[in-house]
């Protein structure tokens, strides 16, 4: 599911407001979704029938696919292939058009603030890039106590997650950033997890090792998925409990691609010596059961 909001930066909205104030001292600016109108959509690609829900500030778009279609969907989202035309009709018959764009190259951040989180720290404005793409910051608007505007030059490219500070004039507070988002690599669906439904998968470990034959007191097992960072977990198993299970949660885009199980076994002997073997690998596309035998561990 994707949340689509108007593609207007904070600076563009302030410029619109300033232009309206030249026509009226107290203009009221509403999003077209917030007023009484009808909306029709068209031009989705053949075979694509997303669920589109209108809200006051945008649209919620849900695209469903099976595992086999996940890669195709991701490629479409990387190349702007999932778009639709919108026609808004007001009660007086006036019409306006717009476009819904699902494109991993055009992630611009939340509607209210854009990609740059803005905060004040004493006499400084602190800006942090909160999207997965670089952002070119050209200026920062600052407002004094009377509302007078000063544009502070920045001329800085902020990498994803990067923070910078700008000194504010005395008595001023930060207003809004002026920025552009340069062309670059598309984000992935794994990074934009709101697009992707998760899939649960289990791996069964079957222990056929005779502890007494090999002077073992215990086995400790850890498992992880190579393609899913942070997935490592312990698997409970002992001589009486000969089967252990590891449950993993992974995005659909990982599930339908390579899935490599990595596991490590620590053996504690009757004398207390601990020997660790692995990480071993198993291709889960061939099956979700792994047998632990002495030939593997010796």
Coordinates of C-alpha atoms in Angstrom, one line a residue:
X1 CA 0.0 0.0 0.0
X2 CA 1.3 3.5 -0.9
X3 CA 0.2 6.8 0.5
X4 CA 0.2 9.4 -2.3
X5 CA 0.0 13.1 -1.4
X6 CA 0.3 16.3 -3.5
X7 CA 3.8 16.7 -4.9
X8 CA 4.3 20.3 -3.7
X9 CA 7.3 21.2 -1.6
X10 CA 6.9 23.4 1.5
X11 CA 8.6 26.3 -0.5
X12 CA 6.1 25.9 -3.4
X13 CA 3.2 26.0 -1.0
X14 CA 4.5 29.2 0.7
X15 CA 5.0 30.8 -2.7
X16 CA 1.4 29.9 -3.6
X17 CA 0.2 31.4 -0.3
X18 CA 2.2 34.6 -0.9
X19 CA 0.7 35.0 -4.4
X20 CA -2.8 34.5 -3.0
X21 CA -2.2 37.2 -0.4
X22 CA -1.6 39.7 -3.1
X23 CA -5.2 39.1 -4.1
X24 CA -6.8 38.7 -0.7
X25 CA -5.5 39.5 2.8
X26 CA -6.6 36.2 4.3
X27 CA -6.7 33.5 1.5
X28 CA -7.9 30.0 2.3
X29 CA -6.1 27.2 0.5
X30 CA -7.8 23.8 0.4
X31 CA -6.7 20.6 -1.2
X32 CA -9.2 19.6 -3.8
X33 CA -9.8 16.3 -2.0
X34 CA -11.1 18.2 1.0
X35 CA -13.9 19.9 -1.0
X36 CA -17.1 18.5 -2.6
X37 CA -16.2 17.0 -5.9
X38 CA -16.3 13.7 -7.9
X39 CA -13.1 11.9 -8.9
X40 CA -12.7 9.5 -11.8
X41 CA -9.5 7.6 -12.6
X42 CA -8.3 6.1 -15.8
X43 CA -5.3 4.9 -17.8
X44 CA -4.0 2.2 -15.5
X45 CA -2.0 -0.4 -17.4
X46 CA -4.0 -3.3 -18.8
X47 CA -4.5 -5.9 -16.1
X48 CA -3.7 -3.5 -13.3
X49 CA -6.7 -2.9 -11.0
X50 CA -5.4 -1.3 -7.8
X51 CA -7.6 -0.5 -4.9
X52 CA -7.7 3.4 -4.6
X53 CA -9.1 5.0 -1.5
X54 CA -9.5 8.8 -1.3
X55 CA -8.6 10.8 1.8
X56 CA -8.7 14.5 2.6
X57 CA -5.0 14.9 1.7
X58 CA -4.3 12.3 -0.9
X59 CA -5.0 8.7 -1.9
X60 CA -4.2 5.3 -0.5
X61 CA -3.3 2.9 -3.4
X62 CA -3.0 -0.9 -2.9
X63 CA -1.5 -3.1 -5.5
X64 CA -1.9 -6.9 -5.0
X65 CA 0.3 -9.5 -6.6
X66 CA 1.4 -13.1 -6.1
X67 CA 5.0 -14.1 -5.5
X68 CA 5.6 -14.7 -9.2
X69 CA 4.6 -11.1 -10.1
X70 CA 6.5 -9.3 -7.4
X71 CA 9.6 -8.7 -9.5
X72 CA 7.6 -7.4 -12.4
X73 CA 5.7 -5.1 -10.1
X74 CA 9.0 -3.8 -8.6
X75 CA 10.4 -3.1 -12.1
X76 CA 7.2 -1.2 -13.0
X77 CA 7.6 0.9 -9.9
X78 CA 11.2 1.6 -10.7
X79 CA 10.4 2.9 -14.2
X80 CA 7.2 4.9 -13.5
X81 CA 4.9 2.2 -15.1
X82 CA 2.1 2.5 -12.5
X83 CA 0.3 5.7 -13.2
X84 CA -3.3 6.8 -13.6
X85 CA -5.1 10.0 -14.7
X86 CA -7.5 11.7 -12.3
X87 CA -10.3 14.0 -13.2
X88 CA -11.9 16.1 -10.5
X89 CA -15.3 17.6 -11.2
X90 CA -16.7 20.3 -9.0
X91 CA -20.5 20.8 -8.4
X92 CA -20.5 23.8 -10.8
X93 CA -19.1 21.5 -13.6
X94 CA -15.5 22.9 -13.5
X95 CA -13.0 20.2 -14.1
X96 CA -9.4 19.6 -13.1
X97 CA -6.9 16.9 -13.9
X98 CA -4.0 15.3 -12.1
X99 CA -2.0 12.1 -12.1
X100 CA -1.4 9.4 -9.6
X101 CA 2.3 8.3 -9.8
X102 CA 3.7 5.2 -8.2
X103 CA 7.4 5.6 -8.8
X104 CA 10.3 4.5 -6.6
X105 CA 12.4 7.3 -8.2
X106 CA 10.1 10.0 -6.9
X107 CA 9.9 9.6 -3.2
X108 CA 9.6 13.1 -1.8
X109 CA 8.8 12.5 1.9
X110 CA 5.7 13.4 3.8
X111 CA 3.4 16.2 2.6
X112 CA 3.7 18.4 5.7
X113 CA 7.5 18.7 5.8
X114 CA 9.0 17.1 2.8
X115 CA 12.2 15.0 2.9
X116 CA 14.0 17.2 5.4
X117 CA 13.2 17.1 9.1
X118 CA 13.6 20.6 10.5
X119 CA 14.2 21.4 14.1
X120 CA 15.7 24.3 16.1
X121 CA 18.6 23.8 18.5
X122 CA 19.3 27.1 20.2
X123 CA 20.5 29.6 17.6
X124 CA 20.8 26.9 14.9
X125 CA 18.4 25.2 12.5
X126 CA 19.0 21.5 12.2
X127 CA 18.0 19.6 9.1
X128 CA 18.1 15.9 8.6
X129 CA 17.4 14.0 5.3
X130 CA 14.8 11.4 6.1
X131 CA 14.3 9.8 2.7
X132 CA 16.4 7.1 0.9
X133 CA 17.7 9.6 -1.8
X134 CA 20.1 12.5 -1.6
X135 CA 18.5 16.0 -1.3
X136 CA 20.1 19.2 -2.6
X137 CA 19.4 22.0 -0.1
X138 CA 19.8 25.4 -1.6
X139 CA 18.4 27.7 1.0
X140 CA 16.6 27.8 4.4
X141 CA 13.8 30.4 5.0
X142 CA 14.1 32.1 8.4
X143 CA 11.4 34.2 10.0
X144 CA 12.0 37.0 12.6
X145 CA 9.5 38.0 15.3
X146 CA 7.6 40.2 12.9
X147 CA 7.3 37.5 10.2
X148 CA 10.0 39.1 8.0
X149 CA 11.6 36.5 5.7
X150 CA 15.3 36.0 5.3
X151 CA 16.7 33.3 2.9
X152 CA 19.8 31.7 4.3
X153 CA 22.0 30.1 1.6
X154 CA 23.0 26.4 2.2
X155 CA 24.2 24.9 -1.1
X156 CA 24.6 21.4 0.4
X157 CA 23.7 17.9 -0.8
X158 CA 22.5 15.8 2.1
X159 CA 22.9 12.1 1.9
X160 CA 20.2 9.8 3.3
X161 CA 20.3 10.2 7.1
X162 CA 22.7 13.1 7.0
X163 CA 22.3 16.1 9.3
X164 CA 23.5 19.7 9.0
X165 CA 23.1 22.9 11.0
X166 CA 22.6 26.4 9.8
X167 CA 23.1 29.5 12.1
X168 CA 19.9 31.6 12.4
X169 CA 19.8 35.4 12.6
X170 CA 19.3 36.7 16.1
X171 CA 15.6 36.4 17.1
X172 CA 14.7 34.3 14.1
X173 CA 13.2 30.8 13.9
X174 CA 13.5 28.3 11.0
X175 CA 10.7 28.5 8.4
X176 CA 11.1 26.0 5.6
X177 CA 13.8 24.5 3.4
X178 CA 14.2 25.1 -0.3
X179 CA 15.5 21.9 -2.0
X180 CA 15.4 19.7 -5.0
X181 CA 15.8 15.9 -5.2
X182 CA 18.3 15.0 -7.9
X183 CA 17.9 12.0 -10.2
X184 CA 19.4 8.8 -8.8
X185 CA 18.9 5.2 -8.3
X186 CA 15.4 4.0 -7.4
X187 CA 14.7 3.0 -3.9
X188 CA 13.9 -0.7 -3.4
X189 CA 10.7 -2.2 -2.0
X190 CA 12.7 -3.6 0.9
X191 CA 13.6 0.0 1.9
X192 CA 10.0 1.2 1.4
X193 CA 8.4 -1.5 3.5
X194 CA 5.0 0.1 3.5
X195 CA 4.7 -1.1 -0.1
X196 CA 5.4 -4.8 0.8
X197 CA 3.4 -7.4 2.6
X198 CA 5.4 -9.8 4.7
X199 CA 5.5 -13.5 4.4
X200 CA 6.1 -15.9 7.3
X201 CA 8.3 -18.9 6.7
X202 CA 9.6 -21.6 9.1
X203 CA 12.7 -23.8 8.9
X204 CA 12.7 -27.2 10.6
X205 CA 16.0 -28.6 12.0
X206 CA 16.1 -32.4 12.5
X207 CA 18.8 -33.6 14.8
X208 CA 19.9 -37.2 14.2
X209 CA 23.2 -37.0 16.1
X210 CA 23.7 -39.6 18.9
X211 CA 25.1 -37.5 21.8
X212 CA 26.6 -40.5 23.7
X213 CA 28.5 -41.8 20.6
X214 CA 30.3 -38.4 20.3
X215 CA 30.7 -37.5 24.0
X216 CA 28.4 -34.5 23.6
X217 CA 26.5 -32.7 26.4
X218 CA 24.6 -30.3 24.2
X219 CA 24.2 -28.6 20.9
X220 CA 23.4 -24.9 20.5
X221 CA 22.1 -23.7 17.1
X222 CA 21.8 -20.2 15.6
X223 CA 20.2 -19.5 12.2
X224 CA 19.6 -16.5 10.0
X225 CA 18.6 -15.7 6.4
X226 CA 21.4 -14.3 4.3
X227 CA 19.1 -11.9 2.4
X228 CA 17.4 -10.5 5.6
X229 CA 19.7 -8.4 7.8
X230 CA 18.9 -8.8 11.5
X231 CA 17.2 -12.1 11.2
X232 CA 19.6 -14.2 13.3
X233 CA 18.0 -16.2 16.1
X234 CA 18.6 -19.1 18.5
X235 CA 17.0 -22.5 17.8
X236 CA 16.0 -24.6 20.8
X237 CA 17.1 -28.2 20.5
X238 CA 18.5 -31.0 22.8
X239 CA 19.0 -34.8 22.7
X240 CA 15.4 -35.4 23.8
X241 CA 13.9 -32.6 21.6
X242 CA 15.3 -33.8 18.3
X243 CA 13.5 -31.2 16.2
X244 CA 13.8 -27.4 16.4
X245 CA 12.2 -24.6 14.4
X246 CA 13.2 -21.1 13.3
X247 CA 10.5 -18.7 12.2
X248 CA 11.4 -15.9 9.8
X249 CA 9.5 -12.9 8.5
X250 CA 10.6 -11.6 5.1
X251 CA 9.3 -9.3 2.4
X252 CA 7.5 -10.8 -0.6
X253 CA 10.3 -9.5 -2.9
X254 CA 12.8 -11.6 -0.9
X255 CA 10.5 -14.7 -0.6
X256 CA 10.2 -15.0 -4.4
X257 CA 14.0 -14.7 -4.9
X258 CA 17.0 -16.5 -3.5
X259 CA 16.5 -17.6 0.1
X260 CA 19.7 -18.8 1.7
X261 CA 19.6 -20.2 5.2
X262 CA 22.8 -19.8 7.2
X263 CA 23.2 -21.7 10.5
X264 CA 25.9 -22.2 13.1
X265 CA 26.3 -25.1 15.6
X266 CA 28.1 -25.0 18.9
X267 CA 28.9 -28.4 20.4
X268 CA 29.7 -28.7 24.1
X269 CA 31.5 -32.0 25.0
X270 CA 31.1 -33.9 28.3
X271 CA 34.4 -32.4 29.3
X272 CA 33.0 -28.9 28.8
X273 CA 34.9 -28.0 25.6
X274 CA 32.9 -25.9 23.2
X275 CA 33.5 -26.2 19.4
X276 CA 31.7 -24.0 17.0
X277 CA 31.1 -25.0 13.3
X278 CA 29.6 -23.0 10.5
X279 CA 28.1 -20.8 9.1
X280 CA 26.7 -23.6 6.9
X281 CA 24.4 -22.7 4.1
X282 CA 21.2 -24.3 2.7
X283 CA 19.0 -23.2 -0.2
X284 CA 15.5 -22.9 1.1
X285 CA 14.1 -23.0 -2.4
X286 CA 14.9 -26.7 -2.3
X287 CA 13.0 -27.2 1.0
X288 CA 12.6 -25.9 4.5
X289 CA 13.9 -28.9 6.4
X290 CA 17.6 -29.2 7.4
X291 CA 19.1 -32.4 8.9
X292 CA 21.9 -32.2 11.4
X293 CA 24.2 -35.2 11.3
X294 CA 27.7 -36.0 12.4
X295 CA 29.1 -36.0 8.9
X296 CA 28.2 -32.3 8.7
X297 CA 29.7 -31.3 12.0
X298 CA 32.8 -33.5 12.4

